[in-house]
């Protein structure tokens, strides 16, 4: 079958962490996502690309059940995390979200201090035993998110007082601090300058050694730079999903080709 | 003019100067500002007028005419057996003490050489309050060792003398008054000159219980203030936890369906129900059915809670809804539970709004009169309620009800007292508002 072929084409013998089959999402009467099948492999960066409103964020939010919070959203189909259906009634979405972390499209730091923003996840999950350990986690996460040098002297300052790009990096640090196994990032670099973008891309590459990363991006170059697999969405359909270099150099679907060459969007 | 002609190049216009359209727009703006200023001035002047009437009528209630003179507590009268036994001494009624007071007063006038011409002995006694003997008796019974000594005491003057010092009673009204005569007023003038009669600050207005129609000078707000304070504490303890919990449930946890829609509509309806309806409900449910004691703060508080709860729920829900959803997403997205999200992030942000709503609700409850009338809080209550919690079941009145019952009394001395009670009520409200502001400051996040 088609998905197995994709797996065979993967260079290394990665195992799928998340397997999505026939995922449909309705917002009220509007059908936002149609029969999407995607495999997110371990230690791989997967990029979602596609024109605005095609359902990238919607699909991303299905992967950690953030769509539960949208009353009108109805998700059908099957999404397995390590072989377990995440929509099983026995699954506690809270535990799922601790494993599958998320960085949102719009930066949303807590109206608390920078330190507390990063420390919140480790605190509620009991990941650290004492203050010194927590300090260490906060520092390393802020360093990973390329924010440490800018905020190390004002960790007590409000997180909402940072610039838009700094806020987004703070949110990345916050998501990394809970040590997720899969990290979902919805356009994490849309508010960042090229330097910070490069740093975040470096972080993504680094994270790949431990977790799977899914990144939504509008930048084809970014998808090409950081990801090993790319999925192209169009009007709620998954049009094409494959190895990044194949998709960009040799698109199978005419819609993919016109999108990556800039003719639709 | 700046009219465009289609297709033709727009004529060059200057941004200096104003066009007719701009002038109309500016005029509308100026007019709107004028309306606003007019409305604010009008409401401010009405407020000022209201405060001025209340304060000019009511401030005098905080001063009270008193006679200061030495009283010899003769042992033969107060303790005929000479054994200082309280039970024996209690047999001496206020009549005995009244005589003692009258004698002491007369003796003082003689000693100071103040003439009492035109004033009979009975009228002389009428210058003192009918309340004074009872107060003296209670004091002596509480402390029997005073018997046989001479004590300097400030004794309440009668309501008419008090009115004379405050300008309410004049010689013309005294002509027509069977409780006072112009000669007595002349004597009062001499007493003031001799330093016996004065009008110091009236602590008893704030501490005493209510007094009967004949003794307006002794009436105070003590019981009403305790009653109101008890009720406010109870209402806060009942309404804030229930209201906040209900709002959190409805906003954050409840499914959005028909049932919650109906609940939502009905909460808004409840907020609009006239307060007297809650009084009838309280009478039927809490007094007749649950058999809680009448006139007690607990019943008053339950009724006021029913009335306040919808207000608090509506304000709290609005405050919770005003917290940006992205904050909830952020917390849920890193694996916080719903409860953690609410407690750690939503509630702190909603806190200022919740506090404002709660204090506003409590302030309305504090001023509410009608439902309390129905559950009997208008009764004449002479005894202080006990300290909490049992005092919550003792009879009490409330400040607004006290205002109401004083306004309905015939003696003009009560007019001043009801205005004074309103000042105290406003003082309560002021304290509550300041508390709200301080709490808001404390919780408000400046980021
Ligand atoms: N909460 C919602 N309620 C109703 N419809 C929604 C909601 N969220 C998204 N949609 C609809 O679902 C479709 C997909 O939206 P989605 O946010 O997934 O797009 P996207 O691919 O992330 O776009 P962008 O690149 O602009 O972020 C859109 O048509 C959008 O209008
Ligand atoms: Mg999106």
XYZ file of C-alpha atoms and ligand atoms in Angstrom:
744
model
C 0.000 0.000 0.000
C 0.932 3.560 -0.429
C 1.998 4.222 3.169
C 4.242 1.228 3.275
C 5.951 2.382 0.137
C 6.631 5.708 1.814
C 8.145 3.893 4.733
C 10.306 1.778 2.503
C 11.615 4.833 0.769
C 12.767 6.328 4.105
C 16.526 6.062 4.244
C 16.839 4.907 7.845
C 14.669 2.254 9.463
C 12.538 4.706 11.446
C 9.509 3.390 13.262
C 6.281 5.389 13.107
C 5.473 7.244 16.331
C 2.153 8.596 15.143
C -0.032 6.908 12.574
C -3.048 8.816 11.319
C -5.666 7.009 9.225
C -8.723 8.464 7.524
C -8.773 11.535 9.740
C -11.736 13.815 9.026
C -12.461 17.040 10.838
C -15.715 18.970 10.651
C -16.192 22.401 12.147
C -19.952 22.454 12.387
C -20.998 21.884 8.800
C -17.699 22.776 7.156
C -15.493 19.859 6.277
C -11.997 21.107 7.137
C -9.956 17.921 6.766
C -10.701 15.024 4.441
C -9.382 11.476 4.859
C -5.867 12.354 5.887
C -3.353 9.500 6.284
C 0.040 10.484 7.693
C 2.858 8.665 9.494
C 5.078 10.661 11.804
C 8.310 8.750 12.224
C 10.598 8.697 15.214
C 13.615 11.007 15.079
C 12.296 12.729 12.006
C 11.230 16.261 11.215
C 7.990 16.313 9.265
C 6.946 19.539 7.559
C 3.345 20.437 6.694
C 3.043 22.904 3.857
C 0.103 24.261 1.957
C -1.865 27.404 1.259
C -3.552 29.302 4.054
C -6.743 27.710 5.373
C -5.947 24.254 3.977
C -6.131 22.555 7.375
C -2.504 22.335 8.512
C -3.190 23.757 11.954
C -6.349 21.713 12.204
C -4.484 18.480 11.589
C -1.707 19.485 13.958
C -4.258 20.166 16.681
C -5.746 16.701 16.151
C -2.413 15.103 17.012
C -2.543 16.266 20.641
C -6.319 16.571 20.902
C -6.268 20.346 21.236
C -9.369 20.238 19.036
C -11.226 18.915 22.095
C -11.372 22.518 23.272
C -13.211 23.645 20.129
C -16.849 22.830 20.769
C -17.807 22.741 17.095
C -14.932 20.516 16.012
C -15.669 16.838 15.334
C -12.770 14.499 14.663
C -13.260 11.069 13.158
C -10.747 8.482 12.035
C -7.880 6.900 13.875
C -4.690 8.413 15.247
C -2.286 6.042 16.968
C 0.575 7.142 19.172
C 2.973 4.217 19.556
C 0.112 1.926 18.561
C -2.421 3.331 21.024
C -5.441 5.211 19.760
C -5.287 8.712 21.208
C -9.047 9.134 20.800
C -9.717 6.070 22.916
C -12.085 7.012 25.750
C -9.556 5.689 28.250
C -6.939 8.194 27.119
C -6.453 11.197 29.342
C -5.757 14.103 26.978
C -3.684 15.717 29.712
C -1.171 12.875 29.661
C -1.218 12.845 25.897
C -0.386 16.544 25.731
C 2.508 16.118 28.129
C 3.942 13.659 25.601
C 2.941 15.597 22.496
C 3.873 19.221 23.119
C 2.792 22.148 21.013
C 3.979 25.593 19.967
C 1.086 27.693 18.718
C 0.835 29.826 15.623
C 0.364 32.989 17.685
C 2.808 33.478 20.564
C 0.895 33.006 23.813
C 3.184 33.389 26.833
C 1.543 33.312 30.243
C 1.220 36.728 31.895
C 3.874 35.628 34.353
C 7.618 36.060 34.584
C 9.902 34.624 31.913
C 11.240 32.151 34.456
C 7.755 31.006 35.487
C 6.732 30.575 31.874
C 9.453 28.028 31.282
C 9.275 26.492 34.749
C 5.519 25.892 34.657
C 5.604 22.622 32.706
C 8.366 20.970 34.752
C 6.597 22.104 37.918
C 3.187 20.631 37.140
C 4.704 17.415 35.805
C 7.147 17.105 38.696
C 10.141 16.799 36.390
C 12.613 18.421 38.762
C 13.367 17.679 42.369
C 14.618 21.039 43.585
C 15.075 24.669 42.715
C 18.615 24.197 41.440
C 17.476 21.546 38.972
C 14.613 23.737 37.882
C 16.984 26.671 37.339
C 19.122 24.396 35.200
C 16.168 23.242 33.105
C 15.004 26.832 32.609
C 18.445 27.935 31.512
C 19.018 25.050 29.141
C 15.587 25.437 27.557
C 16.038 29.161 27.091
C 19.441 28.455 25.544
C 17.929 25.881 23.188
C 15.323 28.414 22.121
C 18.112 30.949 21.455
C 16.653 33.337 24.005
C 18.999 32.969 26.979
C 21.398 35.757 26.109
C 18.590 38.250 25.675
C 16.739 37.499 28.898
C 19.294 36.104 31.345
C 19.388 39.393 33.266
C 15.621 39.767 33.525
C 14.133 36.361 34.196
C 11.668 38.021 36.572
C 10.366 40.364 33.891
C 6.946 39.568 32.435
C 6.985 37.200 29.465
C 4.345 39.303 27.765
C 6.718 42.274 27.793
C 9.014 40.644 25.235
C 8.916 41.378 21.527
C 6.778 39.142 19.313
C 9.728 37.047 18.153
C 11.111 36.750 21.664
C 7.686 35.667 22.888
C 7.574 32.925 20.273
C 10.998 31.675 21.337
C 9.821 31.773 24.946
C 6.891 29.572 23.934
C 9.310 27.187 22.248
C 11.404 27.067 25.431
C 8.255 26.433 27.436
C 7.207 23.557 25.173
C 10.682 22.003 25.215
C 10.847 22.232 29.018
C 8.125 19.587 29.489
C 10.371 17.128 27.610
C 7.768 16.015 25.072
C 8.327 12.991 22.852
C 6.694 14.630 19.873
C 6.815 18.378 19.378
C 4.215 20.049 17.193
C 5.211 23.504 15.982
C 2.710 25.697 14.167
C 4.665 28.244 12.148
C 7.202 28.772 14.925
C 9.335 31.104 12.825
C 6.727 33.326 11.222
C 7.537 36.162 13.637
C 11.290 35.616 13.793
C 14.160 37.383 12.081
C 16.597 35.323 9.976
C 19.101 34.964 12.820
C 16.558 33.658 15.323
C 15.040 31.506 12.584
C 18.408 29.913 11.959
C 18.773 29.270 15.682
C 15.326 27.694 15.938
C 16.047 25.534 12.902
C 19.224 24.402 14.595
C 17.173 23.576 17.682
C 14.726 21.561 15.598
C 17.568 19.600 14.112
C 18.969 18.985 17.577
C 15.595 17.905 18.949
C 15.342 15.349 16.191
C 17.906 13.170 17.948
C 15.472 12.703 20.833
C 11.956 13.309 19.536
C 9.860 13.614 16.442
C 9.130 17.131 15.336
C 6.216 18.267 13.196
C 6.499 21.751 11.822
C 3.967 23.795 9.886
C 5.614 26.383 7.697
C 4.863 28.719 4.865
C 8.484 28.854 3.877
C 9.380 26.232 1.286
C 13.059 26.861 1.956
C 12.563 26.192 5.622
C 10.706 22.963 4.931
C 13.514 21.926 2.611
C 16.205 22.875 5.132
C 14.860 21.253 8.306
C 12.571 18.413 7.352
C 13.121 14.880 6.166
C 9.487 14.330 5.250
C 7.010 16.829 3.862
C 3.228 16.735 3.582
C 1.412 19.052 1.197
C -2.170 19.952 2.096
C -4.658 21.596 -0.212
C -8.286 22.450 0.608
C -8.427 19.910 3.417
C -6.868 17.107 1.392
C -3.476 15.583 1.920
C -2.257 15.868 -1.645
C 1.201 14.482 -1.350
C 3.386 13.093 1.410
C 6.906 11.876 0.992
C 10.582 12.442 1.443
C 11.326 16.117 1.371
C 13.831 16.060 -1.433
C 11.514 13.930 -3.581
C 8.563 16.211 -2.987
C 10.487 19.328 -3.845
C 12.509 18.010 -6.747
C 10.059 15.562 -8.192
C 6.452 16.329 -7.177
C 3.970 13.694 -8.283
C 0.838 15.803 -8.143
C 0.341 18.818 -10.419
C -1.116 20.800 -7.475
C 2.061 20.241 -5.480
C 4.140 21.325 -8.401
C 2.235 24.519 -8.930
C 2.336 25.307 -5.207
C 6.072 24.827 -4.793
C 6.781 26.720 -7.933
C 4.579 29.548 -6.633
C 1.650 29.301 -9.013
C -1.098 28.588 -6.450
C -1.172 29.687 -2.857
C -14.910 72.152 -3.186
C -13.531 68.686 -3.372
C -16.153 67.102 -5.623
C -14.673 64.535 -7.938
C -15.620 64.446 -11.550
C -15.466 60.882 -12.791
C -12.595 60.357 -15.172
C -11.243 63.841 -14.729
C -8.091 64.394 -12.731
C -8.901 65.319 -9.160
C -8.499 69.045 -8.596
C -5.613 69.872 -6.360
C -6.849 70.373 -2.823
C -5.113 71.859 0.140
C -4.966 70.220 3.547
C -4.901 73.676 5.069
C -8.278 75.109 6.040
C -11.530 73.156 6.447
C -14.105 72.034 3.955
C -17.844 72.209 4.620
C -17.959 68.462 5.232
C -15.150 68.660 7.749
C -16.895 71.527 9.470
C -20.086 69.469 9.830
C -18.096 66.547 11.158
C -16.311 68.725 13.678
C -19.581 70.323 14.752
C -21.099 66.904 15.416
C -18.091 65.994 17.503
C -18.286 69.210 19.501
C -22.001 68.685 20.084
C -21.401 65.153 21.298
C -18.749 66.330 23.735
C -21.112 69.008 25.028
C -23.847 66.414 25.663
C -21.374 64.308 27.581
C -20.160 67.168 29.704
C -23.761 68.206 30.373
C -24.741 64.699 31.460
C -21.768 64.386 33.771
C -22.334 67.824 35.282
C -25.982 67.026 35.847
C -25.298 63.731 37.595
C -22.502 65.214 39.668
C -24.694 68.071 40.853
C -27.536 65.701 41.737
C -25.048 63.615 43.671
C -23.708 66.710 45.428
C -27.241 67.829 46.284
C -28.058 64.420 47.693
C -24.915 64.260 49.799
C -25.445 67.815 50.981
C -28.997 67.131 52.198
C -28.001 63.913 53.897
C -25.000 65.446 55.608
C -26.696 68.689 56.622
C -29.593 66.712 58.135
C -27.635 63.837 59.528
C -24.330 65.121 60.850
C -26.025 66.515 63.957
C -26.989 62.965 64.928
C -23.362 62.424 65.831
C -23.597 65.042 68.588
C -25.955 64.709 71.523
C -27.032 67.131 74.305
C -25.805 65.951 77.697
C -25.962 67.320 81.231
C -22.849 66.887 83.318
C -23.264 67.046 87.080
C -22.306 65.073 90.212
C -24.775 62.424 91.371
C -24.790 61.219 94.950
C -25.766 57.563 94.980
C -27.451 57.595 98.378
C -27.181 54.235 100.084
C -30.551 54.546 101.867
C -32.393 54.754 98.546
C -30.426 52.293 96.445
C -29.495 49.697 99.041
C -31.960 49.905 101.934
C -30.648 46.719 103.620
C -27.049 47.898 103.352
C -25.640 44.523 102.234
C -24.861 45.368 98.561
C -26.812 42.271 97.486
C -27.516 42.539 93.777
C -30.865 40.746 93.952
C -32.057 43.031 96.710
C -30.838 46.115 94.870
C -32.577 45.044 91.694
C -35.872 45.651 93.447
C -35.255 49.390 93.196
C -36.847 50.334 89.881
C -35.908 53.111 87.508
C -38.456 55.308 89.280
C -36.190 55.352 92.337
C -33.191 56.207 90.206
C -35.217 58.881 88.411
C -35.937 60.587 91.700
C -32.290 60.379 92.655
C -31.266 61.979 89.372
C -33.844 64.761 89.701
C -32.626 65.529 93.218
C -28.992 65.576 92.136
C -29.879 67.869 89.204
C -31.802 70.269 91.420
C -29.005 70.305 93.997
C -26.462 71.129 91.276
C -28.602 74.031 90.024
C -28.841 75.369 93.558
C -25.121 74.986 94.155
C -24.303 76.823 90.921
C -26.917 79.471 91.749
C -28.924 78.978 88.561
C -32.465 80.236 88.900
C -35.264 77.899 87.851
C -38.019 80.490 87.692
C -41.035 79.519 85.633
C -39.960 75.874 85.591
C -41.782 73.417 87.828
C -40.030 70.544 89.517
C -41.692 68.123 87.106
C -40.549 70.166 84.113
C -37.068 70.259 85.575
C -37.032 66.464 85.560
C -38.306 66.513 81.971
C -35.126 68.229 80.871
C -33.375 64.929 81.442
C -33.917 61.961 79.157
C -36.341 59.273 80.239
C -33.558 56.920 79.302
C -31.121 58.275 81.923
C -32.445 56.462 85.047
C -32.287 53.081 83.309
C -28.687 53.656 82.235
C -27.685 54.714 85.756
C -29.453 51.709 87.263
C -27.683 49.288 84.964
C -24.365 50.903 85.814
C -24.952 50.673 89.577
C -26.156 47.068 89.396
C -23.070 46.161 87.418
C -20.849 47.799 89.979
C -22.565 47.897 93.426
C -19.521 49.338 95.181
C -20.484 52.690 93.652
C -23.340 52.985 96.164
C -22.712 55.689 98.723
C -20.244 57.595 96.531
C -20.727 60.722 94.469
C -20.114 60.258 90.745
C -19.670 62.832 88.005
C -21.775 61.698 85.095
C -22.885 62.961 81.704
C -26.601 62.317 81.527
C -28.566 62.399 78.261
C -30.749 65.486 78.014
C -34.280 65.088 76.672
C -34.871 65.026 72.941
C -36.423 68.510 73.021
C -33.377 70.056 74.717
C -31.181 68.312 72.183
C -33.391 69.702 69.426
C -33.074 73.190 70.901
C -29.265 73.026 70.833
C -29.394 71.843 67.217
C -31.977 74.436 66.146
C -34.806 71.966 65.570
C -36.809 73.288 68.552
C -37.462 77.024 68.832
C -39.426 79.160 71.279
C -42.342 79.260 68.813
C -42.580 75.478 68.578
C -42.093 75.208 72.343
C -45.259 77.289 72.881
C -47.283 74.541 71.208
C -45.355 71.635 72.679
C -46.509 69.913 75.835
C -43.099 68.441 76.459
C -41.192 71.724 76.607
C -41.904 75.389 77.369
C -40.093 78.640 76.532
C -39.154 78.970 80.216
C -37.414 75.602 80.033
C -35.499 76.789 76.978
C -34.382 79.904 78.916
C -33.147 77.573 81.622
C -31.349 75.516 78.996
C -29.539 78.675 77.866
C -28.396 79.284 81.437
C -27.303 75.646 81.754
C -25.165 75.990 78.632
C -23.611 79.144 80.039
C -22.866 77.330 83.316
C -21.193 74.508 81.409
C -23.658 71.884 82.597
C -25.367 71.383 79.235
C -23.225 70.617 76.185
C -23.367 68.541 73.014
C -20.291 66.304 72.752
C -19.680 63.541 70.189
C -22.368 60.920 70.431
C -20.796 57.459 70.664
C -24.106 56.004 71.794
C -25.561 56.728 68.361
C -23.157 54.143 66.975
C -23.366 51.660 69.835
C -26.827 51.744 71.445
C -29.744 49.656 70.351
C -32.868 51.310 69.023
C -35.077 53.178 71.532
C -38.810 53.757 71.766
C -40.735 56.668 70.261
C -40.550 58.689 73.485
C -36.782 58.526 73.761
C -35.299 59.484 70.390
C -32.199 60.836 72.158
C -31.285 57.304 73.263
C -31.786 55.592 69.903
C -28.653 54.169 68.294
C -27.468 51.977 65.445
C -25.604 49.333 67.459
C -27.924 46.428 66.717
C -28.488 47.488 63.128
C -24.749 47.727 62.469
C -24.078 44.326 64.014
C -27.002 42.875 62.042
C -25.754 44.348 58.775
C -22.168 43.254 59.451
C -23.266 39.689 60.260
C -25.351 39.538 57.121
C -22.565 40.872 54.914
C -20.119 38.317 56.311
C -22.624 35.510 55.750
C -23.595 36.709 52.286
C -19.921 36.907 51.287
C -19.254 33.448 52.711
C -22.274 31.974 50.921
C -22.249 33.847 47.611
C -18.616 34.187 46.641
C -17.654 30.499 46.786
C -20.919 29.289 45.258
C -21.013 32.045 42.647
C -17.400 31.580 41.568
C -17.694 27.807 41.501
C -20.906 27.964 39.472
C -19.367 30.430 37.027
C -16.235 28.353 36.565
C -18.324 25.271 35.983
C -20.606 26.981 33.483
C -17.781 28.705 31.603
C -15.052 26.087 31.618
C -16.577 22.682 32.148
C -20.257 22.580 31.257
C -21.137 21.262 27.807
C -22.815 23.872 25.638
C -26.294 22.427 25.155
C -29.974 23.164 25.696
C -29.826 22.639 29.450
C -26.940 25.042 29.986
C -28.656 27.548 27.698
C -31.776 27.371 29.849
C -29.696 27.744 33.013
C -27.942 30.749 31.501
C -31.201 32.490 30.582
C -32.639 31.816 34.004
C -29.646 33.227 35.845
C -30.099 36.465 33.911
C -33.824 36.381 34.716
C -33.137 35.844 38.404
C -30.953 38.935 38.468
C -33.966 40.934 37.313
C -36.461 39.557 39.846
C -37.683 42.288 42.231
C -36.030 41.869 45.607
C -39.311 41.719 47.510
C -40.066 38.444 45.762
C -36.994 36.975 47.397
C -38.378 38.256 50.711
C -41.614 36.320 50.213
C -39.618 33.260 49.239
C -37.460 33.630 52.354
C -40.539 33.952 54.551
C -42.108 30.844 53.058
C -39.006 28.675 52.864
C -36.614 29.718 55.596
C -39.041 30.835 58.299
C -42.271 28.912 57.748
C -40.774 25.741 56.323
C -37.236 25.484 57.684
C -38.341 27.215 60.896
C -35.300 29.391 61.251
C -35.818 32.205 63.774
C -37.531 35.348 62.490
C -35.621 38.621 62.260
C -32.328 36.741 62.455
C -29.260 37.659 60.378
C -29.030 34.087 59.093
C -32.413 34.325 57.380
C -31.636 37.828 56.137
C -28.327 36.616 54.748
C -29.913 33.626 53.017
C -32.502 35.861 51.353
C -29.886 38.436 50.334
C -27.671 35.614 49.039
C -30.424 34.401 46.740
C -30.667 37.939 45.459
C -26.926 38.534 45.089
C -25.902 35.193 43.626
C -27.082 35.908 40.055
C -25.258 39.256 40.045
C -22.034 37.629 41.197
C -22.373 34.775 38.717
C -22.967 37.145 35.815
C -19.993 39.345 36.746
C -17.720 36.365 37.344
C -18.656 34.707 34.071
C -17.948 37.917 32.213
C -14.561 38.168 33.934
C -13.707 34.551 33.099
C -14.819 34.975 29.509
C -12.577 38.019 29.161
C -9.470 35.876 29.732
C -7.975 35.272 26.277
C -8.503 31.673 25.058
C -4.874 31.549 23.944
C -3.864 31.409 27.624
C -5.993 28.303 28.103
C -4.540 26.765 24.938
C -1.040 27.491 26.194
C -1.633 25.767 29.514
C -3.526 22.807 28.034
C -0.886 22.505 25.308
C 1.849 21.739 27.809
C -0.251 19.178 29.601
C -1.929 21.149 32.363
C -5.257 19.678 33.409
C -8.413 21.702 33.054
C -8.454 22.414 36.773
C -4.804 23.513 36.741
C -5.493 25.754 33.792
C -8.361 27.393 35.610
C -6.674 27.741 38.984
C -3.209 28.743 37.785
C -4.069 30.943 34.832
C -7.729 31.806 34.328
C -8.728 32.685 37.893
C -5.766 34.985 38.638
C -6.503 36.912 35.454
C -10.231 37.050 36.175
C -9.744 37.937 39.837
C -10.065 41.740 39.543
C -13.340 41.362 37.656
C -14.635 38.759 40.081
C -13.816 41.000 43.052
C -15.524 43.984 41.489
C -18.627 41.920 40.815
C -18.655 40.444 44.303
C -18.273 43.801 46.035
C -20.910 45.335 43.791
C -23.283 42.510 44.664
C -22.540 42.850 48.371
C -23.054 46.607 48.228
C -26.492 46.103 46.681
C -27.289 43.551 49.355
C -26.158 45.938 52.083
C -28.628 48.586 50.950
C -31.520 46.176 50.382
C -34.588 46.859 52.551
C -37.720 45.302 51.123
C -36.964 41.575 51.561
C -35.737 42.200 55.109
C -39.043 43.839 56.033
C -40.840 40.659 55.036
C -38.733 38.404 57.210
C -39.310 40.567 60.263
C -36.031 42.422 60.528
C -37.961 45.641 61.047
C -38.869 44.531 64.579
C -37.815 46.647 67.534
C -34.726 44.883 68.843
C -33.423 45.959 72.209
C -30.730 43.351 72.817
C -27.451 42.958 71.013
C -27.124 39.688 69.113
C -24.517 37.351 70.584
C -21.101 37.059 68.967
C -20.953 34.763 65.916
C -21.942 32.082 65.133
C -24.883 31.767 67.539
C -25.541 35.500 67.185
C -26.495 34.792 63.577
C -29.691 33.259 64.961
C -30.529 36.131 67.349
C -32.960 38.869 66.375
C -31.323 41.899 64.797
C -32.116 44.702 62.409
C -30.163 46.083 59.479
C -28.994 49.577 58.622
C -31.380 50.313 55.717
C -34.303 48.856 57.665
C -33.394 51.066 60.632
C -33.421 54.069 58.331
C -36.843 53.026 57.112
C -38.299 52.496 60.581
C -36.914 55.801 61.903
C -38.311 57.728 58.967
C -41.773 56.408 59.785
C -41.694 57.625 63.415
C -43.528 60.781 64.375
C -40.961 62.596 66.526
C -38.932 64.988 64.321
C -35.816 64.002 66.298
C -35.827 60.763 64.283
C -35.356 62.634 61.010
C -31.855 63.587 62.048
C -31.200 60.025 63.201
C -32.327 58.442 59.946
C -30.048 60.780 57.987
C -27.269 59.912 60.415
C -27.950 56.226 59.783
C -27.686 56.864 56.037
C -24.285 58.449 56.616
C -23.188 55.328 58.478
C -24.547 53.178 55.642
C -22.606 55.251 53.126
C -19.557 54.838 55.350
C -19.976 51.048 55.164
C -20.242 51.241 51.382
C -17.171 53.441 51.222
C -15.166 50.932 53.259
C -16.327 48.099 50.994
C -15.377 49.993 47.867
C -11.962 50.878 49.231
C -11.467 47.209 50.094
C -12.414 46.302 46.549
C -9.939 48.781 45.117
C -7.143 47.594 47.397
C -7.824 43.959 46.554
C -7.952 44.756 42.854
C -4.633 46.539 43.041
C -3.200 43.518 44.736
C -4.449 41.092 42.101
C -4.189 43.235 39.031
C -1.333 42.220 36.771
C 0.413 45.047 35.139
C 1.392 42.930 32.148
N -12.335 27.073 15.445
C -12.771 26.979 14.184
N -14.093 27.023 13.936
C -14.559 26.925 12.668
N -13.775 26.774 11.600
C -12.449 26.717 11.780
C -11.870 26.829 13.087
N -10.534 26.734 12.969
C -10.286 26.601 11.648
N -11.419 26.572 10.912
C -11.543 26.410 9.464
O -10.867 25.249 9.077
C -10.107 25.451 7.925
C -8.645 25.100 8.162
O -8.104 26.008 9.087
P -6.630 25.910 9.627
O -6.488 26.838 10.750
O -6.319 24.496 9.891
O -5.775 26.437 8.372
P -4.195 26.547 8.196
O -3.834 25.602 7.162
O -3.520 26.400 9.497
O -4.032 28.018 7.658
P -2.885 29.108 7.983
O -1.738 28.753 7.168
O -3.496 30.384 7.569
O -2.618 29.028 9.435
C -10.299 26.902 7.522
O -11.228 26.953 6.482
C -10.853 27.564 8.752
O -11.774 28.542 8.401
Mg -2.528 27.644 10.810
